[in-house]
Amino acid sequence: MNATVFETTAEGIMVTDADNMIKTVNPAFSRITGYPAEEVIGHSPNMLSSGRHDNEFYEALWDSVLQKKYWTGEIWNRRKDGSVFPEWLSIAAIPGEDGVAKEYVAVFSDITKHKQDEEQIRYQANYDALTGLPNRSLLSDRLVQAIGSAHREKWKLAILFIDLDQFKMVNDTFGHVMGDELLQLVASRIGECVRESDTVARFGGDEFIILLQDVSDMDAVANVATKVIEKITRVFTLYGREIYIGASVGITIFPDDATNADSLLRNADMAMYQAKDRGRNSYQFFTASMQQRTLERQQLELDLRLAIKRGELEIYYQPVMDAYLDRVISVEALLRWNHPHRGIVSPTIFIPLAEDSGLIGPIGEWVIKGACEQLSQWHKSGYPDLKLAVNLSSRQRELGLEASYLKQVLDDNRLSPGALNLEMTEGLLMRDTDEAITWLSSFKALGVNLSVDDFGTGYSSLSYLKRFPVDVLKIDRSFVADLPSNSDDASLVKTIVAMAGSLNLGLIAEGVETEEQADFLVGIGCYNLQGFYYAKPMTAANMTSWLSSGFQGTGTT
Ligand code: C2E
Ligand code: MG
Ligand code: MG
């Protein structure tokens, strides 16, 4: 260390040896602590301990020094006169030639004054503690200011709303510590995409905002969005693990789309959702029709509230065939909404709506009850072995669907639990894993079977699956669509068949539309098939005639 700096710097410096005994201190050390050099040299630094930190604190500190070679943070120490003071301390381990620390250098400053400093308080109120980025409140201030100057100077502003994809999964799978570190890395990568004069802020959990000032060229704005997505989709390495996440970006422009801060942020958020809907890792500019769609969505949600009462919901059924024995083994209940003005609304539209609003709670129970009643009818009318699959939504756990409800419905309809299969997507398994396992196990304990729906579209990790009490995998129809000509899909499906075999899981292929697909699947050992090739989803009445006609025709409605 440069001797003059050592002597004259305002920061206290203390060097300890490999055994952490004090070797040297500088004049600032003595000034801050009150100890002259000769009273501390040869002693352990814990003579400065304030007693305000527990063992855990020191253990974490040393862990960091030994592993990362440094620690920095706030610590309370005691002066010679007994008074306790806060210092900002950095400790670095200086390795010898053999790589083992030969000394430790501690540099600290007395932050008593600093701590009382209003600047500090302002900092905490305006910056996000984790990433050091401006927080929501400072962003609002800056946005208002930027709008003011853009208005005067006739500039345009762009607001980019960035939401991470798959972040929640990282948090759930690897824990919050890792999640936090990932957010710090993301923050710095986003920072690399903008100019000094632009603002990057942390808006909330895994949401970031970029405010671009003085933009004239929309291509340049799109370029920033592309750069952000590109940087975030690159691999992150944390504790030796490779982590992949993604980002969706919504963009809105002042003054074209809106002229006040709140509306701009709302627009950008809306556009971001649109980007997510279109498939991840994309960006989307706000358009006026989005506003329109949001209004329509709200109206649809109001309508859905009344749909059960008005009897507009109806359960359709689609058979699952054993293609080898040419028999129907089960039917899947698929919900339809006969909307008074819109006609039939697809579940891919109203189920997400029902999930967001919590309506999936009562709707989901209604489906279970109705479908079980129908199954019991079919059992009585000559199809005693027919089974039933019902789709579950991830939100039904929080909304209070319990095994006791299922048990009651099964008992009321004299159905054995083995006749019922609950389908859920991988997303459900990934979210709050432990709670999900407990929940699903309670159904399993009744004797009900569980399937993973749309298998292959989500996280599909083998080790993950083993943790769940799953019986059946349903291969997503996107992998079936291009069979047998697409060789990637063909080998993927073969792998899934082998995997299901080794895990002793049942298998159903969804979306079988052609004879060639059916033949290919049967040829590789996947016999249970569902799809338009056999029958489309149909009303209970049509299903009854279809069954009695010996599966003639593809029941259209
Ligand atoms: P899913 O559970 O994967 O259901 C299969 C979907 O694929 C159905 O769409 C079905 O009509 C469609 N399908 C079946 N065979 C073929 C085929 O050969 N080709 C093509 N292109 N499509 C085929 P649907 O009925 O629109 O349902 C969509 C999704 O909505 C379902 O996907 C399920 O996730 C959800 N859903 C439906 N009913 C319910 C329900 O009662 N509760 C919950 N939570 N979700 C439901
Ligand atoms: Mg399903
Ligand atoms: Mg499916």
Coordinates of C-alpha atoms and ligand atoms in Angstrom, one line a residue:
M1 CA 0.0 0.0 0.0
N2 CA 1.2 3.5 -0.8
A3 CA 2.8 4.8 2.4
T4 CA 1.6 8.4 2.0
V5 CA -2.0 7.3 1.4
F6 CA -1.7 5.1 4.4
E7 CA -0.6 8.0 6.6
T8 CA -2.9 10.7 5.3
T9 CA -6.1 9.1 4.4
A10 CA -9.2 10.0 6.3
E11 CA -10.2 6.3 6.6
G12 CA -9.0 4.2 9.4
I13 CA -6.8 1.3 8.2
M14 CA -5.9 -1.8 10.1
V15 CA -3.8 -4.6 8.8
T16 CA -3.8 -8.0 10.5
D17 CA -1.7 -11.1 9.9
A18 CA -2.7 -14.6 8.9
D19 CA -3.8 -15.3 12.5
N20 CA -5.8 -12.0 12.5
M21 CA -3.5 -10.2 14.9
I22 CA -3.1 -6.5 14.4
K23 CA 0.2 -5.7 12.5
T24 CA -0.2 -2.1 11.7
V25 CA -2.7 0.7 11.9
N26 CA -2.7 4.2 10.4
P27 CA -3.1 7.6 12.1
A28 CA -6.7 7.8 11.1
F29 CA -7.3 4.5 12.9
S30 CA -6.0 6.1 16.1
R31 CA -8.0 9.3 15.6
I32 CA -11.3 7.4 15.1
T33 CA -10.9 4.7 17.8
G34 CA -8.8 6.6 20.3
Y35 CA -6.2 3.8 20.5
P36 CA -2.6 4.7 19.7
A37 CA -0.8 2.2 17.5
E38 CA 1.3 0.6 20.3
E39 CA -1.8 -0.3 22.3
V40 CA -3.3 -2.4 19.6
I41 CA -0.4 -4.0 17.7
G42 CA -0.2 -7.6 18.5
H43 CA -3.8 -7.7 19.8
S44 CA -6.9 -9.2 18.2
P45 CA -9.3 -6.7 16.6
N46 CA -12.0 -7.9 18.8
M47 CA -10.8 -5.4 21.4
L48 CA -12.9 -3.0 19.3
S49 CA -16.1 -5.1 19.5
S50 CA -19.1 -3.2 20.5
G51 CA -21.1 -6.3 21.7
R52 CA -23.9 -5.1 19.4
H53 CA -23.6 -8.0 16.9
D54 CA -24.2 -11.6 17.5
N55 CA -21.9 -14.5 16.6
E56 CA -23.9 -15.1 13.4
F57 CA -23.0 -11.7 12.2
Y58 CA -19.3 -12.3 12.6
E59 CA -19.5 -15.7 11.1
A60 CA -21.2 -14.4 8.0
L61 CA -18.6 -11.7 7.8
W62 CA -15.7 -14.1 8.0
D63 CA -17.4 -16.5 5.6
S64 CA -17.5 -13.8 3.1
V65 CA -13.9 -12.7 3.7
L66 CA -12.7 -16.3 3.4
Q67 CA -14.7 -17.2 0.4
K68 CA -15.2 -14.1 -1.6
K69 CA -12.0 -12.5 -0.2
Y70 CA -13.8 -9.4 1.0
W71 CA -16.6 -8.1 3.1
T72 CA -18.1 -4.7 3.2
G73 CA -20.9 -3.4 5.3
E74 CA -21.9 -1.4 8.4
I75 CA -20.6 -2.5 11.7
W76 CA -20.7 -1.0 15.3
N77 CA -17.4 -0.8 17.1
R78 CA -16.2 0.6 20.5
R79 CA -13.7 3.4 21.0
K80 CA -11.1 3.4 23.7
D81 CA -13.3 5.7 25.8
G82 CA -16.1 3.1 25.6
S83 CA -18.4 4.9 23.2
V84 CA -19.9 2.9 20.4
F85 CA -20.0 4.2 16.9
P86 CA -21.1 3.0 13.5
E87 CA -18.5 2.5 10.8
W88 CA -18.5 1.6 7.2
L89 CA -16.0 -1.2 6.9
S90 CA -14.4 -3.1 4.1
I91 CA -12.2 -6.1 4.7
A92 CA -10.1 -7.7 2.0
A93 CA -8.1 -10.9 2.3
I94 CA -4.7 -10.5 0.7
P95 CA -3.5 -13.9 -0.5
G96 CA 0.1 -15.0 -0.3
E97 CA 1.8 -16.9 -3.0
D98 CA 0.2 -20.1 -2.0
G99 CA -3.2 -18.6 -2.3
V100 CA -3.9 -18.7 1.4
A101 CA -4.6 -15.3 3.0
K102 CA -1.4 -13.9 4.4
E103 CA -3.0 -10.7 5.8
Y104 CA -6.3 -8.9 6.0
V105 CA -6.7 -5.2 5.3
A106 CA -9.6 -3.4 7.0
V107 CA -10.5 0.1 5.8
F108 CA -13.3 1.9 7.7
S109 CA -14.8 5.3 8.1
D110 CA -16.8 6.7 11.0
I111 CA -20.3 7.1 9.6
T112 CA -21.9 8.6 12.7
K113 CA -22.4 11.9 11.0
H114 CA -23.3 10.3 7.7
K115 CA -26.0 8.2 9.3
Q116 CA -27.7 11.2 10.6
D117 CA -27.3 12.8 7.3
E118 CA -30.5 13.7 5.6
E119 CA -28.8 12.7 2.3
Q120 CA -28.7 9.1 3.6
I121 CA -32.3 9.1 4.6
R122 CA -33.2 10.5 1.2
Y123 CA -31.2 7.8 -0.4
Q124 CA -33.0 5.1 1.4
A125 CA -36.4 6.6 0.5
N126 CA -35.5 6.9 -3.1
Y127 CA -33.3 3.9 -4.0
D128 CA -33.9 0.2 -3.9
A129 CA -31.8 -1.4 -1.3
L130 CA -31.1 -4.6 -3.2
T131 CA -30.1 -3.2 -6.6
G132 CA -29.2 0.4 -5.8
L133 CA -31.5 1.5 -8.6
P134 CA -34.0 4.3 -8.2
N135 CA -37.2 2.9 -6.7
R136 CA -40.7 3.5 -7.7
S137 CA -41.0 6.8 -5.9
L138 CA -37.9 8.4 -7.4
L139 CA -38.9 7.1 -10.8
S140 CA -42.3 8.9 -10.5
D141 CA -40.5 12.1 -9.6
R142 CA -38.1 11.7 -12.5
L143 CA -40.9 10.8 -14.9
V144 CA -42.8 14.0 -13.9
Q145 CA -39.7 16.1 -14.4
A146 CA -38.9 14.4 -17.7
I147 CA -42.5 15.0 -18.9
G148 CA -42.1 18.7 -18.0
S149 CA -38.9 19.1 -20.0
A150 CA -40.1 16.9 -22.9
H151 CA -43.1 19.1 -23.1
R152 CA -41.0 22.3 -23.2
E153 CA -38.4 21.0 -25.6
K154 CA -40.9 19.1 -27.8
W155 CA -39.1 15.8 -27.1
K156 CA -40.5 12.4 -27.0
L157 CA -40.0 10.0 -24.1
A158 CA -40.1 6.2 -24.1
I159 CA -41.0 4.1 -21.1
L160 CA -40.0 0.5 -21.2
F161 CA -41.7 -1.8 -18.7
I162 CA -39.6 -4.9 -18.2
D163 CA -40.9 -8.0 -16.5
L164 CA -38.8 -11.1 -16.0
D165 CA -40.1 -14.5 -17.2
Q166 CA -39.4 -17.5 -15.0
F167 CA -38.1 -15.4 -12.2
K168 CA -40.6 -16.8 -9.7
M169 CA -39.5 -20.2 -10.6
V170 CA -35.9 -19.4 -9.8
N171 CA -37.0 -18.0 -6.5
D172 CA -39.1 -21.1 -5.7
T173 CA -36.6 -23.6 -6.8
F174 CA -33.3 -22.1 -5.6
G175 CA -34.4 -19.8 -2.8
H176 CA -34.6 -16.1 -2.1
V177 CA -30.9 -15.5 -1.6
M178 CA -30.2 -16.7 -5.1
G179 CA -33.2 -14.8 -6.4
D180 CA -31.9 -11.6 -4.9
E181 CA -28.5 -12.1 -6.4
L182 CA -30.0 -12.8 -9.7
L183 CA -32.0 -9.5 -9.5
Q184 CA -28.7 -7.6 -8.8
L185 CA -27.1 -9.2 -11.9
V186 CA -30.2 -8.4 -14.0
A187 CA -30.1 -4.8 -12.8
S188 CA -26.6 -4.4 -13.9
R189 CA -27.2 -6.0 -17.3
I190 CA -30.1 -3.7 -17.9
G191 CA -27.9 -0.8 -16.9
E192 CA -25.5 -1.7 -19.7
C193 CA -28.2 -1.2 -22.3
V194 CA -28.8 2.5 -21.8
R195 CA -27.0 5.9 -21.8
E196 CA -25.8 7.7 -18.7
S197 CA -28.7 10.2 -19.0
D198 CA -31.4 7.5 -19.1
T199 CA -33.0 6.2 -15.9
V200 CA -33.2 2.5 -15.0
A201 CA -35.5 1.9 -12.0
R202 CA -36.7 -1.1 -10.0
F203 CA -40.5 -0.9 -10.1
G204 CA -41.3 -3.9 -8.0
G205 CA -40.3 -7.5 -7.4
D206 CA -39.1 -8.6 -10.8
E207 CA -40.2 -5.5 -12.7
F208 CA -37.8 -2.8 -14.0
I209 CA -38.5 0.4 -15.9
I210 CA -36.3 2.2 -18.3
L211 CA -37.0 5.9 -19.0
L212 CA -35.4 7.1 -22.3
Q213 CA -35.3 10.8 -22.7
D214 CA -35.3 12.7 -26.0
V215 CA -36.0 9.9 -28.3
S216 CA -36.8 10.6 -31.9
D217 CA -36.4 7.3 -33.6
M218 CA -38.7 4.4 -32.7
D219 CA -36.2 1.9 -34.1
A220 CA -33.7 3.1 -31.5
V221 CA -36.2 2.4 -28.8
A222 CA -36.9 -1.0 -30.2
N223 CA -33.2 -1.6 -30.2
V224 CA -32.9 -0.9 -26.5
A225 CA -35.7 -3.4 -25.9
T226 CA -34.0 -6.0 -28.0
K227 CA -30.8 -5.5 -26.2
V228 CA -32.4 -5.8 -22.8
I229 CA -34.1 -9.1 -23.8
E230 CA -30.9 -10.3 -25.4
K231 CA -28.8 -9.6 -22.2
I232 CA -31.4 -11.1 -19.9
T233 CA -31.8 -14.3 -21.9
R234 CA -28.1 -15.0 -21.7
V235 CA -27.1 -17.5 -19.1
F236 CA -26.5 -16.4 -15.5
T237 CA -24.1 -18.4 -13.4
L238 CA -24.7 -18.4 -9.7
Y239 CA -22.9 -20.7 -7.3
G240 CA -21.9 -22.8 -10.2
R241 CA -25.4 -23.2 -11.5
E242 CA -26.5 -22.1 -14.9
I243 CA -29.8 -20.2 -14.8
Y244 CA -31.8 -19.1 -17.7
I245 CA -34.6 -16.5 -17.5
G246 CA -36.3 -14.3 -20.0
A247 CA -37.9 -10.9 -20.2
S248 CA -41.0 -9.3 -21.7
V249 CA -41.0 -5.6 -22.5
G250 CA -43.9 -3.2 -23.0
I251 CA -43.2 0.2 -24.4
T252 CA -45.2 3.4 -24.4
I253 CA -44.3 6.8 -25.9
F254 CA -44.9 10.3 -24.5
P255 CA -46.8 12.3 -25.8
D256 CA -48.2 9.9 -28.5
D257 CA -49.9 7.4 -26.1
A258 CA -50.5 9.4 -23.0
T259 CA -49.4 12.7 -21.4
N260 CA -49.3 11.9 -17.7
A261 CA -47.0 9.7 -15.6
D262 CA -49.7 7.3 -14.3
S263 CA -51.2 6.6 -17.7
L264 CA -47.8 6.1 -19.3
L265 CA -46.9 3.5 -16.7
R266 CA -50.2 1.8 -17.0
N267 CA -49.9 1.7 -20.8
A268 CA -46.4 0.2 -20.6
D269 CA -47.7 -2.4 -18.2
M270 CA -50.5 -3.3 -20.5
A271 CA -48.2 -3.6 -23.5
M272 CA -45.9 -5.8 -21.4
Y273 CA -48.7 -8.2 -20.7
Q274 CA -49.4 -8.3 -24.4
A275 CA -45.8 -9.1 -25.1
K276 CA -46.0 -11.9 -22.6
D277 CA -49.1 -13.2 -24.2
R278 CA -47.5 -13.3 -27.6
G279 CA -44.8 -15.6 -26.2
R280 CA -42.0 -14.7 -24.0
N281 CA -38.9 -12.8 -24.8
S282 CA -40.6 -10.2 -26.9
Y283 CA -41.4 -6.5 -26.8
Q284 CA -44.5 -4.7 -27.7
F285 CA -45.4 -1.1 -28.3
F286 CA -48.6 0.1 -26.7
T287 CA -51.5 0.6 -29.1
A288 CA -54.9 2.1 -28.6
S289 CA -56.6 -1.2 -29.2
M290 CA -55.0 -2.5 -26.1
Q291 CA -57.0 -0.1 -24.1
Q292 CA -60.0 -1.4 -25.8
R293 CA -59.1 -4.9 -25.1
T294 CA -58.7 -4.2 -21.4
L295 CA -62.1 -2.7 -21.2
E296 CA -63.5 -5.8 -23.0
R297 CA -61.7 -8.0 -20.6
Q298 CA -63.3 -6.2 -17.7
Q299 CA -66.7 -6.6 -19.2
L300 CA -66.1 -10.3 -19.9
E301 CA -65.2 -10.7 -16.3
L302 CA -68.4 -9.2 -15.1
D303 CA -70.3 -11.5 -17.5
L304 CA -68.5 -14.5 -16.2
R305 CA -69.6 -13.7 -12.7
L306 CA -73.2 -14.2 -13.8
A307 CA -72.5 -17.1 -16.1
I308 CA -72.9 -19.9 -13.5
K309 CA -76.1 -18.4 -12.2
R310 CA -77.5 -18.0 -15.7
G311 CA -76.6 -21.6 -16.6
E312 CA -74.3 -20.4 -19.5
L313 CA -71.5 -22.8 -18.6
E314 CA -71.5 -26.3 -20.0
I315 CA -69.2 -29.2 -19.7
Y316 CA -68.1 -30.9 -23.0
Y317 CA -66.4 -34.2 -23.1
Q318 CA -63.6 -35.6 -25.2
P319 CA -62.7 -39.3 -25.3
V320 CA -59.3 -40.7 -24.6
M321 CA -58.8 -43.9 -26.6
D322 CA -56.8 -47.0 -26.1
A323 CA -55.7 -47.2 -29.8
Y324 CA -54.3 -50.7 -29.3
L325 CA -57.6 -52.2 -28.1
D326 CA -59.7 -49.6 -29.9
R327 CA -61.7 -48.8 -26.7
V328 CA -62.6 -45.6 -25.0
I329 CA -60.9 -45.5 -21.6
S330 CA -61.8 -42.1 -20.3
V331 CA -63.3 -38.8 -21.1
E332 CA -61.9 -35.4 -20.3
A333 CA -64.2 -32.7 -19.1
L334 CA -63.6 -29.5 -21.0
L335 CA -65.5 -26.4 -20.1
R336 CA -67.5 -24.2 -22.5
W337 CA -69.1 -20.9 -22.0
N338 CA -72.2 -20.1 -24.1
H339 CA -72.0 -16.4 -23.9
P340 CA -75.4 -14.7 -24.7
H341 CA -73.8 -12.3 -27.3
R342 CA -70.5 -13.8 -28.2
G343 CA -71.5 -17.4 -28.8
I344 CA -69.1 -20.0 -27.5
V345 CA -66.1 -18.6 -25.7
S346 CA -63.0 -20.7 -25.5
P347 CA -61.7 -21.8 -22.1
T348 CA -58.3 -20.5 -23.2
I349 CA -59.8 -17.1 -22.9
F350 CA -62.1 -17.3 -19.9
I351 CA -60.1 -19.7 -17.7
P352 CA -57.3 -17.2 -17.2
L353 CA -59.9 -14.6 -16.5
A354 CA -61.6 -16.8 -14.0
E355 CA -58.1 -17.4 -12.4
D356 CA -57.3 -13.8 -12.1
S357 CA -60.7 -13.0 -10.5
G358 CA -60.8 -16.0 -8.2
L359 CA -64.0 -17.2 -10.0
I360 CA -62.2 -20.4 -10.9
G361 CA -62.9 -21.4 -7.2
P362 CA -66.6 -21.9 -7.6
I363 CA -66.4 -22.7 -11.3
G364 CA -63.8 -25.4 -10.8
E365 CA -66.0 -27.1 -8.1
W366 CA -69.0 -26.8 -10.3
V367 CA -67.1 -28.7 -13.0
I368 CA -66.0 -31.5 -10.7
K369 CA -69.5 -31.9 -9.4
G370 CA -71.2 -31.8 -12.8
A371 CA -68.7 -34.1 -14.5
C372 CA -68.9 -36.7 -11.7
E373 CA -72.7 -36.7 -11.9
Q374 CA -72.5 -37.3 -15.6
L375 CA -69.9 -40.0 -15.2
S376 CA -72.2 -41.7 -12.8
Q377 CA -75.0 -41.6 -15.4
W378 CA -72.7 -43.3 -17.9
H379 CA -71.6 -45.9 -15.4
K380 CA -75.3 -46.7 -14.9
S381 CA -76.1 -46.8 -18.6
G382 CA -73.7 -49.5 -19.6
Y383 CA -70.2 -48.0 -19.4
P384 CA -69.2 -49.0 -15.9
D385 CA -65.4 -48.8 -16.6
L386 CA -65.4 -45.3 -18.1
K387 CA -63.0 -42.9 -16.3
L388 CA -63.1 -39.1 -16.0
A389 CA -60.4 -36.5 -16.3
V390 CA -61.0 -33.0 -14.9
N391 CA -58.6 -30.1 -15.3
L392 CA -57.4 -28.3 -12.2
S393 CA -56.2 -24.7 -12.1
S394 CA -53.2 -23.7 -9.9
R395 CA -55.3 -21.2 -8.2
Q396 CA -57.8 -23.7 -6.8
R397 CA -55.4 -24.5 -4.0
E398 CA -55.4 -21.0 -2.6
L399 CA -59.2 -20.8 -3.3
G400 CA -59.8 -23.7 -0.9
L401 CA -60.5 -26.8 -3.0
E402 CA -60.0 -29.6 -0.5
A403 CA -59.8 -33.4 -0.7
S404 CA -62.9 -33.5 1.5
Y405 CA -64.9 -31.8 -1.2
L406 CA -63.8 -34.4 -3.8
K407 CA -64.6 -37.2 -1.4
Q408 CA -68.1 -35.9 -0.8
V409 CA -68.8 -35.6 -4.6
L410 CA -67.4 -39.1 -5.3
D411 CA -69.4 -40.6 -2.4
D412 CA -72.6 -38.8 -3.5
N413 CA -72.2 -40.3 -6.9
R414 CA -71.1 -43.7 -5.8
L415 CA -67.9 -43.4 -7.8
S416 CA -64.6 -45.0 -6.8
P417 CA -61.8 -42.5 -6.5
G418 CA -59.8 -44.5 -9.1
A419 CA -62.4 -43.4 -11.7
L420 CA -61.2 -39.8 -11.4
N421 CA -58.1 -38.2 -12.7
L422 CA -57.1 -34.6 -12.0
E423 CA -55.0 -32.9 -14.7
M424 CA -52.8 -30.0 -13.9
T425 CA -50.1 -28.2 -15.8
E426 CA -46.4 -28.0 -14.8
G427 CA -46.9 -24.5 -13.8
L428 CA -49.0 -25.6 -10.9
L429 CA -46.3 -28.0 -9.7
M430 CA -43.6 -25.4 -9.9
R431 CA -45.4 -22.7 -7.9
D432 CA -44.9 -23.0 -4.1
T433 CA -43.7 -26.5 -4.5
D434 CA -44.0 -27.8 -1.0
E435 CA -47.6 -26.6 -0.6
A436 CA -48.5 -28.0 -4.0
I437 CA -47.1 -31.4 -3.0
T438 CA -49.0 -31.5 0.2
W439 CA -52.2 -30.4 -1.6
L440 CA -51.9 -33.0 -4.4
S441 CA -50.9 -35.7 -1.9
S442 CA -54.2 -35.2 -0.1
F443 CA -56.1 -36.0 -3.3
K444 CA -53.7 -38.9 -4.0
A445 CA -54.5 -40.2 -0.5
L446 CA -58.2 -40.6 -1.5
G447 CA -57.2 -42.8 -4.4
V448 CA -57.7 -40.2 -7.1
N449 CA -55.1 -40.2 -10.0
L450 CA -53.1 -37.2 -11.1
S451 CA -51.8 -36.2 -14.5
V452 CA -49.4 -33.6 -15.8
D453 CA -51.2 -31.8 -18.6
D454 CA -49.4 -30.2 -21.6
F455 CA -46.2 -32.1 -20.6
G456 CA -43.1 -30.8 -22.2
T457 CA -44.1 -27.1 -22.4
G458 CA -42.9 -26.2 -19.0
Y459 CA -40.0 -27.1 -16.7
S460 CA -40.4 -30.8 -17.3
S461 CA -37.4 -31.8 -15.2
L462 CA -37.2 -35.4 -14.5
S463 CA -35.9 -35.0 -11.0
Y464 CA -38.6 -32.6 -10.3
L465 CA -41.3 -34.9 -11.4
K466 CA -40.1 -37.6 -9.0
R467 CA -41.1 -35.3 -6.1
F468 CA -44.7 -35.3 -7.2
P469 CA -47.3 -38.0 -6.7
V470 CA -48.0 -38.1 -10.4
D471 CA -49.5 -41.1 -12.3
V472 CA -49.9 -39.9 -15.9
L473 CA -48.1 -37.6 -18.4
K474 CA -50.1 -36.0 -21.2
I475 CA -47.8 -35.1 -24.0
D476 CA -48.6 -31.7 -25.2
R477 CA -50.2 -31.4 -28.6
S478 CA -47.5 -29.1 -29.9
F479 CA -45.2 -32.1 -30.0
V480 CA -47.7 -34.3 -31.7
A481 CA -48.7 -31.8 -34.4
D482 CA -45.7 -32.4 -36.7
L483 CA -45.4 -36.1 -36.2
P484 CA -44.0 -38.2 -37.7
S485 CA -42.1 -36.0 -40.2
N486 CA -40.5 -33.7 -37.8
S487 CA -37.5 -35.6 -36.5
D488 CA -36.9 -33.4 -33.5
D489 CA -40.4 -33.9 -32.3
A490 CA -40.3 -37.6 -33.1
S491 CA -37.2 -38.1 -31.0
L492 CA -38.5 -35.9 -28.2
V493 CA -41.7 -37.9 -28.0
K494 CA -39.7 -41.2 -28.0
T495 CA -37.7 -39.8 -25.1
I496 CA -40.9 -39.0 -23.2
V497 CA -42.2 -42.5 -23.8
A498 CA -39.0 -44.0 -22.5
M499 CA -38.9 -41.6 -19.6
A500 CA -42.5 -42.5 -18.6
G501 CA -41.7 -46.1 -18.9
S502 CA -38.7 -45.8 -16.5
L503 CA -40.7 -43.8 -14.0
N504 CA -43.6 -46.2 -14.4
L505 CA -46.0 -43.4 -15.4
G506 CA -49.0 -43.7 -17.7
L507 CA -48.9 -41.7 -20.9
I508 CA -51.5 -40.0 -23.1
A509 CA -50.7 -38.2 -26.3
E510 CA -52.9 -35.1 -26.9
G511 CA -54.0 -33.5 -30.2
V512 CA -53.9 -36.6 -32.4
E513 CA -55.5 -35.4 -35.6
T514 CA -54.3 -38.0 -38.3
E515 CA -54.0 -41.7 -38.8
E516 CA -50.2 -41.2 -39.4
Q517 CA -49.8 -39.6 -36.0
A518 CA -51.8 -42.4 -34.3
D519 CA -49.8 -45.1 -36.1
F520 CA -46.5 -43.5 -35.2
L521 CA -47.5 -43.1 -31.5
V522 CA -48.7 -46.7 -31.2
G523 CA -45.6 -47.8 -33.0
I524 CA -43.4 -46.3 -30.3
G525 CA -45.5 -47.7 -27.5
C526 CA -47.8 -44.8 -26.7
Y527 CA -51.3 -46.3 -26.9
N528 CA -53.5 -43.8 -25.1
L529 CA -54.5 -41.1 -27.6
Q530 CA -56.8 -38.2 -27.5
G531 CA -57.6 -35.9 -30.4
F532 CA -59.8 -34.8 -33.3
Y533 CA -58.8 -37.9 -35.2
Y534 CA -61.1 -39.8 -32.8
A535 CA -63.5 -37.2 -31.6
K536 CA -63.8 -33.5 -30.8
P537 CA -65.0 -32.4 -27.4
M538 CA -68.8 -32.7 -27.4
T539 CA -71.8 -32.2 -25.2
A540 CA -72.8 -34.9 -22.8
A541 CA -75.8 -35.8 -24.9
N542 CA -73.6 -36.2 -28.1
M543 CA -71.1 -38.2 -26.1
T544 CA -73.8 -40.6 -25.1
S545 CA -74.9 -41.2 -28.7
W546 CA -71.2 -41.4 -29.8
L547 CA -70.6 -44.1 -27.2
S548 CA -73.7 -46.1 -28.1
S549 CA -73.0 -45.8 -31.9
G550 CA -69.6 -47.5 -31.4
F551 CA -67.6 -44.3 -31.8
Q552 CA -69.0 -43.4 -35.2
G553 CA -68.1 -40.0 -36.6
T554 CA -66.3 -37.3 -34.9
G555 CA -68.9 -35.7 -32.7
T556 CA -68.7 -32.2 -33.8
T557 CA -70.4 -30.3 -31.0
Ligands
C2E1 P1 -56.2 -29.2 -22.1 O1 -56.6 -29.7 -20.8 O2 -54.8 -29.5 -22.6 O3 -57.3 -29.7 -23.1 C1 -57.0 -30.2 -24.4 C2 -57.3 -29.1 -25.4 O4 -56.9 -29.5 -26.7 C3 -58.8 -28.8 -25.5 O5 -59.0 -27.4 -25.8 C4 -59.2 -29.6 -26.7 O6 -60.4 -29.2 -27.3 C5 -58.0 -29.5 -27.6 N1 -57.8 -30.6 -28.5 C6 -58.1 -31.9 -28.3 N2 -57.8 -32.6 -29.3 C7 -57.3 -31.8 -30.2 C8 -56.8 -32.0 -31.6 O7 -56.7 -33.1 -32.1 N3 -56.3 -30.9 -32.2 C9 -56.3 -29.7 -31.6 N4 -55.9 -28.7 -32.3 N5 -56.8 -29.5 -30.4 C10 -57.3 -30.5 -29.7 P2 -60.1 -26.6 -25.1 O8 -61.3 -27.4 -24.8 O9 -60.2 -25.3 -25.8 O10 -59.4 -26.3 -23.7 C11 -58.3 -25.6 -23.6 C12 -57.7 -25.6 -22.2 O11 -58.5 -25.0 -21.3 C13 -57.5 -27.0 -21.7 O12 -56.4 -27.6 -22.2 C14 -57.5 -26.8 -20.2 O13 -56.2 -26.4 -19.8 C15 -58.4 -25.6 -20.0 N6 -59.6 -26.0 -19.5 C16 -60.7 -26.5 -20.1 N7 -61.7 -26.8 -19.2 C17 -61.2 -26.5 -18.0 C18 -61.8 -26.6 -16.7 O14 -62.9 -27.1 -16.4 N8 -61.0 -26.2 -15.6 C19 -59.7 -25.7 -15.9 N9 -59.0 -25.3 -14.8 N10 -59.2 -25.6 -17.1 C20 -59.9 -26.0 -18.2
MG2 MG -56.4 -31.3 -19.8
MG3 MG -53.3 -30.5 -22.6

